[in-house]
Coordinates of C-alpha atoms and ligand atoms in Angstrom, one line a residue:
Chain A
M9 CA -40.4 -8.8 -41.2
N10 CA -37.6 -10.2 -43.2
S11 CA -36.6 -6.9 -44.8
E12 CA -33.4 -6.5 -46.7
R13 CA -31.6 -4.8 -43.9
S14 CA -32.4 -7.2 -41.1
T15 CA -31.2 -10.7 -40.9
I16 CA -32.8 -13.2 -38.6
I17 CA -30.4 -15.0 -36.3
R18 CA -32.0 -18.3 -35.3
K19 CA -30.6 -19.4 -31.9
K20 CA -29.6 -23.0 -32.0
D21 CA -31.3 -25.2 -29.4
L22 CA -28.9 -26.2 -26.6
S23 CA -27.7 -29.7 -26.7
L24 CA -28.4 -32.1 -23.8
W25 CA -24.8 -31.7 -22.6
E26 CA -25.2 -27.9 -22.5
R27 CA -28.5 -28.2 -20.8
M28 CA -27.1 -30.3 -18.0
Y29 CA -25.5 -27.0 -17.0
I30 CA -22.8 -28.4 -14.8
P31 CA -20.3 -29.0 -17.6
E32 CA -20.9 -25.5 -18.8
I33 CA -20.3 -24.1 -15.3
V34 CA -17.0 -26.0 -15.2
K35 CA -16.1 -24.5 -18.5
G36 CA -16.8 -21.0 -17.3
M37 CA -14.9 -21.6 -14.1
K38 CA -11.9 -22.8 -16.1
L39 CA -12.0 -19.5 -18.0
T40 CA -12.2 -17.4 -14.8
I41 CA -9.4 -19.3 -13.1
R42 CA -7.3 -18.8 -16.2
Q43 CA -8.0 -15.1 -16.1
M44 CA -6.8 -15.0 -12.5
F45 CA -3.3 -15.6 -13.7
A46 CA -3.5 -13.3 -16.7
P47 CA -1.6 -9.9 -16.4
T48 CA -3.6 -7.0 -15.0
F49 CA -4.3 -3.8 -16.8
T50 CA -4.2 -1.5 -13.8
T51 CA -1.8 1.4 -13.6
Q52 CA -0.8 2.1 -10.0
Y53 CA -1.6 5.7 -10.5
P54 CA 0.2 7.9 -8.0
D55 CA 3.3 5.6 -8.2
E56 CA 3.1 4.9 -11.9
R57 CA 2.0 7.7 -14.2
F58 CA 0.3 7.3 -17.5
Q59 CA 2.3 8.8 -20.3
P60 CA -0.3 9.7 -22.9
P61 CA 0.3 9.3 -26.6
A62 CA 0.7 12.4 -28.8
S63 CA -2.9 12.2 -29.9
F64 CA -4.0 12.8 -26.3
R65 CA -5.8 16.1 -25.7
G66 CA -4.6 17.4 -22.3
R67 CA -4.9 21.0 -21.1
P68 CA -4.5 23.6 -23.8
V69 CA -1.2 25.6 -23.7
L70 CA 0.4 28.5 -25.5
V71 CA 3.5 27.8 -27.5
E72 CA 6.5 29.9 -26.7
E73 CA 9.1 30.3 -29.4
N74 CA 12.4 32.3 -29.0
G75 CA 11.2 33.6 -25.6
V76 CA 7.9 35.0 -26.8
E77 CA 4.5 33.4 -27.3
R78 CA 3.4 32.7 -30.9
C79 CA -0.1 34.0 -30.3
V80 CA -1.1 37.1 -32.3
A81 CA -4.3 37.7 -30.2
C82 CA -6.6 37.2 -33.2
G83 CA -9.3 35.9 -30.8
L84 CA -10.4 33.1 -33.1
C85 CA -9.9 30.5 -30.4
S86 CA -11.9 32.5 -28.0
R87 CA -14.7 32.8 -30.6
V88 CA -14.7 29.1 -31.4
C89 CA -14.5 27.8 -27.9
P90 CA -17.8 26.0 -27.3
A91 CA -17.5 26.2 -23.6
L92 CA -16.6 29.9 -23.6
A93 CA -13.5 29.2 -21.6
I94 CA -11.0 31.5 -23.3
E95 CA -10.6 35.2 -22.8
V96 CA -8.1 37.1 -24.9
Q97 CA -7.2 40.8 -24.7
A98 CA -5.0 42.1 -27.5
G99 CA -2.1 44.6 -27.1
E100 CA 0.4 46.1 -29.6
T101 CA 4.0 45.1 -29.7
E102 CA 7.2 46.3 -31.5
L103 CA 7.9 42.7 -32.7
G104 CA 7.2 41.6 -36.2
K105 CA 3.9 40.1 -35.3
E106 CA 2.6 43.5 -34.1
R107 CA 0.0 42.1 -31.8
Y108 CA 0.3 40.0 -28.7
P109 CA -2.1 38.8 -26.0
E110 CA -2.0 41.2 -23.1
K111 CA -4.1 38.9 -21.1
F112 CA -4.8 35.3 -22.0
E113 CA -6.9 33.3 -19.6
I114 CA -8.4 29.9 -19.9
N115 CA -10.9 28.8 -17.3
M116 CA -10.0 25.1 -16.8
I117 CA -13.3 24.4 -15.1
R118 CA -15.1 25.3 -18.3
C119 CA -12.8 23.7 -20.8
I120 CA -14.1 20.5 -22.2
F121 CA -10.8 19.5 -24.0
C122 CA -12.5 19.5 -27.4
G123 CA -9.4 20.9 -29.1
F124 CA -11.3 23.4 -31.3
C125 CA -9.0 26.2 -30.2
E126 CA -6.0 24.2 -31.4
E127 CA -7.7 23.4 -34.7
V128 CA -8.7 27.0 -35.5
C129 CA -5.5 28.8 -34.5
P130 CA -3.8 30.2 -37.6
E131 CA -0.4 30.5 -35.8
E132 CA -0.3 27.1 -34.3
A133 CA 0.0 29.0 -31.1
I134 CA -2.4 27.2 -28.9
I135 CA -2.1 23.4 -28.7
M136 CA -3.3 20.6 -26.5
S137 CA -0.6 19.3 -24.2
Q138 CA -0.3 16.0 -22.5
E139 CA -0.9 17.2 -19.0
Y140 CA -4.0 15.7 -17.4
E141 CA -3.6 16.3 -13.7
L142 CA -6.0 19.1 -13.3
A143 CA -7.5 19.1 -9.8
F144 CA -8.3 22.3 -7.9
T145 CA -9.3 23.1 -4.4
K146 CA -10.7 26.6 -5.3
P147 CA -12.4 27.8 -8.4
Q148 CA -10.0 30.7 -8.6
D149 CA -7.1 28.2 -8.9
A150 CA -8.6 27.0 -12.2
L151 CA -8.2 30.3 -14.0
F152 CA -5.0 29.8 -15.9
G153 CA -3.3 33.0 -16.9
K154 CA -0.4 33.5 -19.2
D155 CA 2.0 32.5 -16.4
K156 CA 0.6 28.9 -16.5
L157 CA -0.3 28.7 -20.1
V158 CA 2.9 29.7 -21.9
V159 CA 5.3 26.8 -22.2
P160 CA 8.5 26.6 -24.2
I161 CA 8.2 24.9 -27.6
E162 CA 10.6 22.0 -26.6
K163 CA 8.1 20.7 -24.2
V164 CA 5.3 20.3 -26.7
Q165 CA 7.4 19.2 -29.7
T166 CA 5.7 15.8 -29.8
R167 CA 2.3 17.3 -30.2
L168 CA 3.5 19.7 -32.8
N169 CA 5.1 16.8 -34.8
F170 CA 1.8 14.9 -34.4
L171 CA -0.2 17.8 -35.7
R172 CA 2.1 18.3 -38.7
A173 CA 2.0 14.6 -39.6
N174 CA -1.8 14.5 -39.4
R175 CA -2.8 17.8 -40.9
Chain B
M1 CA -19.0 -30.7 33.8
N2 CA -16.2 -28.3 33.2
I3 CA -17.4 -24.9 32.1
I4 CA -14.1 -23.4 31.1
E5 CA -13.4 -25.8 28.2
P6 CA -16.5 -25.0 26.1
L7 CA -16.0 -21.3 26.9
V8 CA -12.5 -21.4 25.6
K9 CA -13.6 -23.3 22.5
I10 CA -16.4 -20.8 21.9
A11 CA -14.1 -17.8 22.2
L12 CA -11.5 -19.5 19.9
I13 CA -14.1 -20.3 17.3
L14 CA -15.6 -16.9 17.4
L15 CA -12.2 -15.3 17.1
I16 CA -11.2 -17.5 14.2
N17 CA -14.5 -17.1 12.5
L18 CA -14.6 -13.3 12.7
T19 CA -11.0 -13.0 11.5
T20 CA -11.8 -15.3 8.7
V21 CA -14.8 -13.3 7.7
A22 CA -12.7 -10.1 7.5
Y23 CA -10.1 -11.8 5.4
L24 CA -12.7 -13.6 3.4
V25 CA -14.0 -10.2 2.2
Y26 CA -10.5 -9.2 1.4
T27 CA -9.9 -12.5 -0.5
E28 CA -13.1 -12.1 -2.4
R29 CA -12.1 -8.6 -3.5
R30 CA -8.7 -9.7 -4.5
V31 CA -9.8 -12.8 -6.3
S32 CA -12.6 -11.0 -8.1
A33 CA -10.0 -8.3 -9.1
F34 CA -7.7 -10.9 -10.5
I35 CA -10.5 -12.6 -12.4
Q36 CA -11.3 -9.3 -14.0
N37 CA -7.6 -8.5 -14.7
R38 CA -7.5 -5.8 -12.0
V39 CA -5.4 -5.5 -8.9
G40 CA -7.9 -5.0 -6.1
P41 CA -7.2 -3.4 -2.7
N42 CA -3.5 -3.2 -2.3
R43 CA -2.9 0.2 -0.6
V44 CA -3.6 -0.3 3.1
G45 CA -0.7 -2.1 4.6
P46 CA 1.5 -4.6 2.8
M47 CA -0.5 -6.0 -0.2
G48 CA -3.6 -4.4 1.2
L49 CA -3.7 -6.8 4.1
L50 CA -5.0 -4.1 6.5
Q51 CA -7.9 -3.3 4.3
P52 CA -10.4 -5.2 6.4
V53 CA -9.5 -3.2 9.4
A54 CA -10.0 0.0 7.6
D55 CA -13.3 -1.2 6.3
I56 CA -14.6 -2.1 9.7
V57 CA -13.4 1.2 11.2
K58 CA -15.2 2.9 8.4
L59 CA -18.4 1.0 9.0
F60 CA -18.3 1.8 12.7
F61 CA -18.0 5.5 12.1
K62 CA -20.8 5.7 9.5
E63 CA -24.1 7.3 10.5
D64 CA -26.7 4.8 11.4
I65 CA -29.9 5.8 9.7
V66 CA -33.2 4.2 10.6
P67 CA -36.1 5.2 8.3
T68 CA -38.9 7.1 10.1
A69 CA -41.5 4.7 8.8
A70 CA -39.6 1.6 9.8
N71 CA -40.5 -0.6 12.7
K72 CA -37.5 0.4 14.9
F73 CA -37.3 -2.7 17.1
V74 CA -37.6 -5.3 14.3
H75 CA -35.3 -3.1 12.1
S76 CA -32.5 -3.5 14.7
L77 CA -33.3 -7.0 15.6
A78 CA -33.1 -8.4 12.0
P79 CA -29.3 -8.0 11.5
L80 CA -28.7 -9.6 14.9
I81 CA -30.8 -12.6 14.0
S82 CA -28.9 -13.0 10.8
L83 CA -25.5 -12.9 12.5
I84 CA -26.3 -15.0 15.5
V85 CA -27.8 -17.7 13.3
A86 CA -24.8 -17.7 11.0
L87 CA -22.3 -18.0 13.9
S88 CA -24.2 -20.5 16.1
T89 CA -24.3 -23.1 13.3
F90 CA -20.6 -23.5 14.0
A91 CA -21.4 -25.0 17.4
V92 CA -21.9 -28.5 16.1
I93 CA -19.3 -28.7 13.5
P94 CA -16.4 -31.0 14.4
F95 CA -13.1 -29.4 13.3
G96 CA -10.8 -32.1 14.5
N97 CA -10.6 -35.5 16.1
T98 CA -10.5 -35.8 19.9
I99 CA -7.2 -34.3 20.9
H100 CA -5.1 -35.3 23.9
L101 CA -3.8 -32.1 25.6
F102 CA -2.8 -31.2 29.1
G103 CA -3.6 -34.7 30.3
R104 CA -7.2 -34.7 29.2
D105 CA -9.2 -35.6 26.1
I106 CA -10.7 -32.6 24.3
K107 CA -13.3 -33.0 21.7
L108 CA -12.7 -30.4 18.9
M109 CA -16.3 -29.3 18.6
I110 CA -18.3 -27.0 20.9
A111 CA -21.3 -29.2 21.4
D112 CA -21.5 -32.8 20.5
V113 CA -25.2 -32.9 20.0
N114 CA -26.6 -36.2 18.9
V115 CA -29.0 -34.5 16.5
G116 CA -26.3 -32.3 15.0
L117 CA -27.6 -32.7 11.5
L118 CA -31.2 -31.6 12.5
Y119 CA -29.7 -28.7 14.4
L120 CA -27.9 -27.6 11.3
L121 CA -31.0 -27.8 9.2
A122 CA -33.0 -25.9 11.8
L123 CA -30.6 -23.1 12.1
S124 CA -29.9 -22.7 8.4
S125 CA -33.6 -22.1 7.8
L126 CA -33.8 -19.7 10.7
G127 CA -31.4 -17.4 8.9
V128 CA -34.1 -16.4 6.5
Y129 CA -36.0 -14.7 9.3
G130 CA -33.3 -12.1 9.6
I131 CA -33.6 -11.3 5.9
T132 CA -37.4 -11.4 5.7
L133 CA -37.9 -9.3 8.9
S134 CA -35.4 -6.8 7.7
G135 CA -37.2 -6.5 4.4
W136 CA -40.6 -6.1 6.1
S137 CA -39.5 -3.7 8.9
S138 CA -37.7 -1.3 6.5
N139 CA -41.0 -0.2 5.0
N140 CA -39.5 0.0 1.6
K141 CA -40.8 -1.8 -1.5
Y142 CA -37.4 -3.0 -2.6
S143 CA -36.5 -4.4 0.8
L144 CA -39.9 -6.1 1.1
L145 CA -39.5 -7.7 -2.3
G146 CA -36.0 -8.9 -1.4
G147 CA -37.3 -10.4 1.9
L148 CA -40.2 -12.1 0.1
R149 CA -37.9 -13.6 -2.5
S150 CA -35.6 -14.8 0.1
S151 CA -38.3 -16.7 2.0
A152 CA -39.7 -18.2 -1.2
Q153 CA -36.2 -19.2 -2.3
M154 CA -35.5 -20.7 1.1
I155 CA -38.6 -22.8 1.1
S156 CA -37.9 -24.2 -2.4
Y157 CA -34.3 -25.1 -1.7
E158 CA -34.6 -26.2 1.9
L159 CA -36.5 -29.2 0.7
S160 CA -33.9 -30.4 -1.8
M161 CA -31.2 -29.7 0.8
G162 CA -32.9 -31.7 3.4
L163 CA -33.5 -34.5 1.0
S164 CA -29.9 -34.6 -0.2
I165 CA -28.7 -34.8 3.4
I166 CA -30.9 -37.9 3.9
G167 CA -28.5 -39.7 1.6
V168 CA -25.6 -38.9 4.0
L169 CA -27.7 -40.0 6.9
M170 CA -28.5 -43.3 5.3
I171 CA -24.9 -44.1 4.7
A172 CA -23.6 -43.0 8.1
G173 CA -26.6 -44.2 10.1
S174 CA -26.3 -41.3 12.5
L175 CA -27.3 -37.7 12.9
Q176 CA -24.2 -37.0 14.9
L177 CA -21.8 -35.0 12.8
D178 CA -18.8 -36.5 14.5
K179 CA -20.0 -40.0 13.6
I180 CA -20.6 -38.9 10.0
V181 CA -17.0 -37.7 9.8
V182 CA -15.6 -40.8 11.4
H183 CA -17.5 -42.9 9.0
Q184 CA -15.8 -41.1 6.1
G185 CA -12.4 -42.3 7.4
N186 CA -12.6 -45.7 5.7
Y187 CA -11.3 -46.4 2.2
L188 CA -13.1 -47.6 -0.9
G189 CA -11.2 -50.4 -2.6
G190 CA -8.1 -49.5 -0.5
F191 CA -7.2 -46.3 -2.3
L192 CA -10.1 -43.9 -2.4
P193 CA -11.1 -42.2 0.8
A194 CA -14.7 -43.0 1.5
W195 CA -15.8 -39.4 1.5
N196 CA -19.4 -38.9 0.8
I197 CA -18.6 -36.9 -2.4
F198 CA -17.4 -40.1 -4.0
L199 CA -20.2 -42.2 -2.4
Q200 CA -23.0 -40.0 -3.7
P201 CA -21.9 -37.4 -6.2
L202 CA -25.5 -36.6 -7.1
G203 CA -26.4 -35.8 -3.5
F204 CA -23.3 -33.6 -3.3
I205 CA -24.3 -31.6 -6.3
T206 CA -27.8 -31.0 -5.2
F207 CA -26.6 -30.2 -1.7
V208 CA -24.1 -27.7 -2.8
V209 CA -26.5 -26.0 -5.2
A210 CA -29.1 -25.8 -2.4
Y211 CA -26.6 -24.5 0.0
F212 CA -25.6 -21.8 -2.4
A213 CA -29.2 -20.8 -2.5
E214 CA -29.4 -20.8 1.3
T215 CA -26.4 -18.5 1.7
N216 CA -27.8 -16.1 -1.0
R217 CA -24.7 -16.2 -2.9
L218 CA -24.6 -15.6 -6.6
P219 CA -26.1 -17.3 -8.9
F220 CA -28.9 -17.3 -6.3
D221 CA -28.6 -13.8 -4.7
L222 CA -32.0 -12.7 -5.8
P223 CA -32.9 -11.2 -2.4
E224 CA -30.3 -8.5 -3.1
A225 CA -30.2 -8.4 -6.8
E226 CA -28.7 -5.0 -7.3
P227 CA -30.0 -4.2 -10.8
E228 CA -33.6 -4.7 -9.9
L229 CA -33.9 -4.3 -6.2
V230 CA -31.3 -1.5 -5.4
G231 CA -29.8 -3.3 -2.3
G232 CA -32.6 -5.8 -1.7
Y233 CA -33.3 -6.5 1.9
H234 CA -30.5 -4.3 3.2
T235 CA -31.5 -1.2 1.1
E236 CA -32.5 0.7 4.3
Y237 CA -29.5 -0.3 6.4
S238 CA -26.5 1.7 7.0
G239 CA -23.5 1.8 9.3
M240 CA -22.7 -1.1 11.5
K241 CA -26.2 -2.6 11.0
F242 CA -25.4 -3.1 7.4
G243 CA -22.0 -4.3 8.5
L244 CA -23.8 -7.0 10.6
F245 CA -25.6 -8.2 7.5
F246 CA -22.3 -8.2 5.6
L247 CA -20.7 -10.1 8.4
A248 CA -23.6 -12.6 8.5
E249 CA -23.4 -13.2 4.8
Y250 CA -19.7 -14.1 4.9
A251 CA -20.1 -16.0 8.2
N252 CA -22.8 -18.0 6.5
M253 CA -20.4 -18.7 3.7
I254 CA -17.8 -20.0 6.2
T255 CA -20.5 -22.1 7.9
A256 CA -21.6 -23.4 4.5
S257 CA -18.1 -24.4 3.6
A258 CA -17.6 -26.1 6.9
V259 CA -20.9 -28.0 6.6
I260 CA -20.1 -29.1 3.0
T261 CA -16.6 -30.2 4.2
T262 CA -18.1 -32.1 7.1
L263 CA -20.8 -33.8 5.3
Y264 CA -19.2 -34.6 1.9
L265 CA -15.5 -33.9 1.9
G266 CA -14.5 -36.0 4.9
G267 CA -14.5 -33.3 7.5
W268 CA -11.2 -33.4 9.4
Q269 CA -10.1 -36.7 7.8
F270 CA -6.6 -36.6 6.4
P271 CA -6.4 -39.5 4.0
F272 CA -3.7 -42.1 4.7
I273 CA -2.3 -40.2 7.6
E274 CA -2.1 -43.4 9.7
N275 CA 0.6 -44.8 7.3
F276 CA 3.1 -42.0 8.0
G277 CA 3.6 -42.8 11.7
F278 CA 3.3 -39.4 13.3
S279 CA 2.7 -39.0 17.0
P280 CA -1.0 -38.8 18.0
L281 CA -0.7 -35.1 18.8
A282 CA 0.8 -34.3 15.4
V283 CA -1.9 -36.4 13.7
S284 CA -4.6 -34.5 15.5
L285 CA -3.1 -31.1 14.6
L286 CA -2.7 -32.2 11.0
Q287 CA -6.3 -33.2 10.9
V288 CA -7.4 -29.8 12.1
A289 CA -5.1 -28.3 9.4
A290 CA -6.7 -30.6 6.8
F291 CA -10.1 -29.3 7.9
G292 CA -9.0 -25.7 7.5
V293 CA -7.5 -26.3 4.1
K294 CA -10.7 -28.0 2.8
V295 CA -12.9 -25.2 4.1
A296 CA -10.6 -22.7 2.5
L297 CA -10.8 -24.5 -0.8
V298 CA -14.6 -24.6 -0.7
L299 CA -14.6 -20.9 0.1
L300 CA -12.4 -20.2 -2.9
F301 CA -14.9 -22.3 -4.9
F302 CA -17.7 -20.1 -3.6
I303 CA -15.9 -17.0 -4.6
I304 CA -14.9 -18.2 -8.1
V305 CA -18.5 -19.4 -8.8
R306 CA -19.7 -15.9 -7.8
W307 CA -17.6 -14.3 -10.4
T308 CA -18.3 -16.9 -13.1
I309 CA -22.0 -17.5 -13.2
P310 CA -24.7 -14.8 -13.9
R311 CA -27.7 -14.5 -11.7
F312 CA -30.8 -16.6 -12.3
R313 CA -34.1 -15.1 -13.2
Y314 CA -36.8 -15.6 -10.6
D315 CA -38.8 -18.1 -12.7
Q316 CA -35.6 -20.0 -13.6
L317 CA -34.8 -20.2 -9.9
M318 CA -38.1 -21.7 -9.0
N319 CA -38.0 -24.0 -12.0
L320 CA -34.6 -25.3 -11.0
G321 CA -35.6 -25.7 -7.4
W322 CA -38.9 -27.6 -7.9
K323 CA -38.5 -29.3 -11.2
V324 CA -34.9 -30.3 -11.2
M325 CA -33.4 -30.2 -7.7
L326 CA -36.2 -31.9 -5.9
P327 CA -36.5 -34.9 -8.3
L328 CA -32.7 -35.2 -8.3
A329 CA -32.6 -35.2 -4.5
V330 CA -35.3 -37.9 -4.4
L331 CA -33.6 -39.9 -7.0
N332 CA -30.4 -39.7 -4.9
I333 CA -32.3 -41.2 -2.0
I334 CA -33.6 -44.0 -4.1
I335 CA -30.2 -44.8 -5.5
T336 CA -28.6 -44.8 -2.1
G337 CA -31.3 -47.0 -0.7
F338 CA -30.9 -49.4 -3.6
F339 CA -27.1 -49.7 -2.9
I340 CA -27.6 -50.1 0.8
L341 CA -30.0 -53.0 0.2
V342 CA -27.7 -54.7 -2.4
Ligands
LIG426 S1 -10.1 22.8 -25.8 FE1 -12.2 23.4 -26.5 S2 -13.2 24.0 -24.6 FE2 -11.0 24.0 -24.1 S3 -10.3 26.0 -24.4 FE3 -10.0 24.9 -26.4 S4 -11.8 25.3 -27.5 FE4 -12.3 25.9 -25.4
LIG427 S1 -4.1 31.3 -29.6 FE1 -4.2 31.4 -31.8 S2 -6.4 31.6 -32.2 FE2 -6.1 32.1 -30.1 S3 -5.8 34.3 -30.2 FE3 -3.8 33.5 -30.2 S4 -3.4 33.3 -32.4 FE4 -5.5 33.6 -32.3

């Protein structure tokens, strides 16, 4: 029974004072009354909004640099996505990167915010933003196309800095 | 005898009682929130003060489901019993001294029964019928278990409650609640008000613990222990019938506080008020206010205890009732008798 990995904790018998129960109740009540005047942790949500830290994984977005998204439509994110949420269709472009996503769609009902897409992306083109207000009234609303996904780089700079710092 | 006067009193007390119930629920939610470092309801109206109204409206509009296998009549009767018993206990509680208004003396209690204490005991044990019947009539095992527990608990704690009251009875020498309060208007050694809490602290403790068990409040809320019995006796209740149980529970709490105040905390006595030289009317009003403040404090005590102490296990409950409370209550009688003889 007394193997190396387990230690036996022997409970001390309660003293008579503790067994009288009433003093212990008073002690407990002192604690609860003290807590009544302690500051609360609640955020008054619609009035006050939670500003997540850079490590927060909100909805995935596509980074836009110099007016064009970084994505080269390699399809790695779509391949790695465990929830099969991403659909990429590649197209050719005159730009230096040669390929671009003709269609990029993330189904936000499927996405589980794992961040694998961000991790696998060779271009740092898809990253997790700090947006967390994702409520829809229709399933169709949850299909985010390029219009919703592409955001300018300035808006996601904190996350990019975080990623560089913790690579 | 004038019929208007008691009717007005009844209406007033009902009104005050029901409003207090509504706001007691609100207070309980707020206080529990503060204890847990939360905020509690604060959206409906200023500081959430209209929350009780919203709650009641919600309860009224909920569907009232009666299980097919239930005994319909008893199922509807049970919440009524609970509520009526809870409210009618207030009939004998004096909430102020005789007041002189509109050229007549008005006694500030609905019925000055000369066996007030017995009436109290009788009604408080009747309350268990509501719970037991609801448990039986719902035809649900959880409800039944809740009801059974409630009756067993009531029997065990009724005894020590009755025995602790005997101490008060011996000191005051009367079953009339008014006389008991008047008797607490004296002073011990000229500075301490002769409230029964100071005269018999042991009896006070046993009485309060027993009354906690009677009102099914935590630590003794075994009849509705959520983790093991779903909702306990009110599992099969919905809509306003559930609301009635809810109302009854809180009305019971108010009654319990009023009874504790009357029997042990000097009722409407305002210590040393005669030394300030107020007019008789002001004195009477201040005494009513004193009663209100005392009841409110006891209610707050009830709430804080609920959020402090975990629930007892069933065997612990029985052990406490029979092996600790009962002997203590008897001991209290012996001690009181000894002091009266000496
Ligand atoms: S965060 Fe995870 S689930 Fe969501 S799109 Fe990226 S890989 Fe898929
Ligand atoms: S977002 Fe990144 S991983 Fe996904 S297709 Fe574009 S470049 Fe490839």
